[in-house]
PDB file of C-alpha atoms in Angstrom:
ATOM      1  CA  MET A   1     -10.438  14.562  -2.046  1.00 69.00           C
ATOM      2  CA  SER A   2     -10.736  11.791  -4.260  1.00 89.00           C
ATOM      3  CA  GLU A   3     -14.799   9.969  -4.490  1.00 93.00           C
ATOM      4  CA  PHE A   4     -13.689   6.412  -3.127  1.00 91.00           C
ATOM      5  CA  THR A   5     -11.711   8.761  -0.544  1.00 92.00           C
ATOM      6  CA  GLU A   6     -14.765  10.444   0.493  1.00 93.00           C
ATOM      7  CA  LYS A   7     -16.636   6.910  -0.336  1.00 94.00           C
ATOM      8  CA  LEU A   8     -14.334   5.839   1.788  1.00 92.00           C
ATOM      9  CA  LYS A   9     -15.295   8.172   5.036  1.00 92.00           C
ATOM     10  CA  ALA A  10     -18.521   8.145   4.906  1.00 93.00           C
ATOM     11  CA  ALA A  11     -18.795   4.487   5.207  1.00 94.00           C
ATOM     12  CA  ILE A  12     -16.475   4.989   8.672  1.00 93.00           C
ATOM     13  CA  LYS A  13     -17.391   4.827  12.037  1.00 90.00           C
ATOM     14  CA  GLY A  14     -15.604   5.209  14.951  1.00 90.00           C
ATOM     15  CA  ARG A  15     -12.462   4.054  15.475  1.00 92.00           C
ATOM     16  CA  VAL A  16     -10.203   2.020  13.418  1.00 93.00           C
ATOM     17  CA  VAL A  17      -6.817  -0.158  14.020  1.00 94.00           C
ATOM     18  CA  VAL A  18      -5.990  -1.493  10.223  1.00 91.00           C
ATOM     19  CA  TYR A  19      -4.128  -4.896   9.857  1.00 92.00           C
ATOM     20  CA  ILE A  20      -1.851  -5.517   7.787  1.00 88.00           C
ATOM     21  CA  ASP A  21      -0.508  -8.464   6.046  1.00 87.00           C
ATOM     22  CA  ALA A  22       2.627  -7.827   5.362  1.00 78.00           C
ATOM     23  CA  ALA A  23       4.094 -10.763   3.893  1.00 77.00           C
ATOM     24  CA  ASN A  24       1.736 -10.806   1.210  1.00 80.00           C
ATOM     25  CA  LEU A  25       1.991  -6.667   0.906  1.00 77.00           C
ATOM     26  CA  GLU A  26       5.374  -6.424   0.269  1.00 72.00           C
ATOM     27  CA  ARG A  27       5.305  -9.701  -1.956  1.00 73.00           C
ATOM     28  CA  SER A  28       1.947  -8.321  -3.851  1.00 75.00           C
ATOM     29  CA  ILE A  29       4.332  -5.164  -4.773  1.00 71.00           C
ATOM     30  CA  LYS A  30       7.727  -6.510  -5.685  1.00 68.00           C
ATOM     31  CA  ASP A  31       5.460  -9.004  -8.972  1.00 64.00           C
ATOM     32  CA  MET A  32       4.590  -5.706 -10.718  1.00 66.00           C
ATOM     33  CA  PHE A  33       6.366  -4.939 -13.676  1.00 58.00           C
ATOM     34  CA  VAL A  34       7.490  -8.542 -13.516  1.00 53.00           C
ATOM     35  CA  ARG A  35       7.576  -8.335 -17.873  1.00 66.00           C
ATOM     36  CA  PRO A  36       9.644  -5.798 -19.428  1.00 72.00           C
ATOM     37  CA  ASP A  37       7.406  -5.851 -22.044  1.00 75.00           C
ATOM     38  CA  ASP A  38       4.851  -4.137 -19.210  1.00 75.00           C
ATOM     39  CA  VAL A  39       7.369  -0.963 -18.830  1.00 78.00           C
ATOM     40  CA  PRO A  40       6.890   1.973 -21.105  1.00 82.00           C
ATOM     41  CA  ASP A  41       9.005   2.765 -23.377  1.00 86.00           C
ATOM     42  CA  ILE A  42       9.671   6.224 -21.525  1.00 88.00           C
ATOM     43  CA  LEU A  43      10.752   4.141 -18.398  1.00 83.00           C
ATOM     44  CA  LYS A  44      12.596   1.474 -20.443  1.00 83.00           C
ATOM     45  CA  HIS A  45      15.683   2.836 -19.365  1.00 86.00           C
ATOM     46  CA  LYS A  46      15.221   2.292 -15.913  1.00 84.00           C
ATOM     47  CA  LEU A  47      16.940  -0.515 -14.022  1.00 79.00           C
ATOM     48  CA  ALA A  48      14.432  -3.256 -12.364  1.00 70.00           C
ATOM     49  CA  THR A  49      15.226  -1.965  -8.869  1.00 72.00           C
ATOM     50  CA  GLU A  50      14.781   1.975  -9.657  1.00 77.00           C
ATOM     51  CA  LEU A  51      11.387   0.872 -10.909  1.00 72.00           C
ATOM     52  CA  ALA A  52      10.148  -1.283  -8.045  1.00 70.00           C
ATOM     53  CA  TRP A  53       7.112  -0.496  -5.760  1.00 71.00           C
ATOM     54  CA  THR A  54       7.633   0.124  -2.242  1.00 74.00           C
ATOM     55  CA  THR A  55       5.202   0.732   0.517  1.00 78.00           C
ATOM     56  CA  ASN A  56       5.220   3.118   2.086  1.00 83.00           C
ATOM     57  CA  TYR A  57       3.212   3.275   4.857  1.00 85.00           C
ATOM     58  CA  LYS A  58       4.266   6.701   7.110  1.00 90.00           C
ATOM     59  CA  LYS A  59       1.924   7.636   3.909  1.00 91.00           C
ATOM     60  CA  LEU A  60      -0.176   5.194   4.509  1.00 89.00           C
ATOM     61  CA  SER A  61      -1.056   5.709   8.473  1.00 90.00           C
ATOM     62  CA  ASN A  62      -1.412   9.918   7.323  1.00 93.00           C
ATOM     63  CA  PHE A  63      -4.104   8.519   5.204  1.00 93.00           C
ATOM     64  CA  PHE A  64      -6.032   6.168   7.031  1.00 93.00           C
ATOM     65  CA  LYS A  65      -5.151   9.211   9.578  1.00 93.00           C
ATOM     66  CA  SER A  66      -6.593  11.361   8.079  1.00 93.00           C
ATOM     67  CA  ILE A  67     -10.542  10.735   7.187  1.00 93.00           C
ATOM     68  CA  SER A  68     -11.094   8.532   9.982  1.00 94.00           C
ATOM     69  CA  ASN A  69     -10.274   8.030  13.719  1.00 94.00           C
ATOM     70  CA  CYS A  70      -6.945   5.914  13.170  1.00 93.00           C
ATOM     71  CA  SER A  71      -6.213   4.138  16.402  1.00 92.00           C
ATOM     72  CA  GLY A  72      -3.553   1.854  15.161  1.00 90.00           C
ATOM     73  CA  ILE A  73      -2.118  -0.043  12.750  1.00 91.00           C
ATOM     74  CA  ARG A  74      -0.579  -2.940  13.063  1.00 91.00           C
ATOM     75  CA  PHE A  75       1.302  -5.153  11.100  1.00 86.00           C
ATOM     76  CA  TYR A  76       1.292  -9.044  11.207  1.00 83.00           C
ATOM     77  CA  THR A  77       2.855 -11.649   9.049  1.00 76.00           C
ATOM     78  CA  ALA A  78       4.124 -15.692   9.621  1.00 72.00           C
ATOM     79  CA  GLU A  79       5.541 -17.672  11.356  1.00 71.00           C
ATOM     80  CA  PHE A  80       8.123 -20.290  10.740  1.00 67.00           C
ATOM     81  CA  ALA A  81       9.415 -21.873  13.016  1.00 65.00           C
TER      82      ALA A  81
END
């Protein structure tokens, strides 16, 4: 495990529930690699859709379950009427 993971594991006490603001997380990810100058030369031949970041929620869940007594991951997002 990384040093960060070890520190996080040591800081967690008791049960954990993770709440994710899914809309903001997904929007933040979409903003990565927005400038062509930021793309490394080795990846310039790829399409923008191939370079897009995504969130692997299963891995995120497994990570928290591996370092804590994670009793759930919940998602919330804005609802517009």
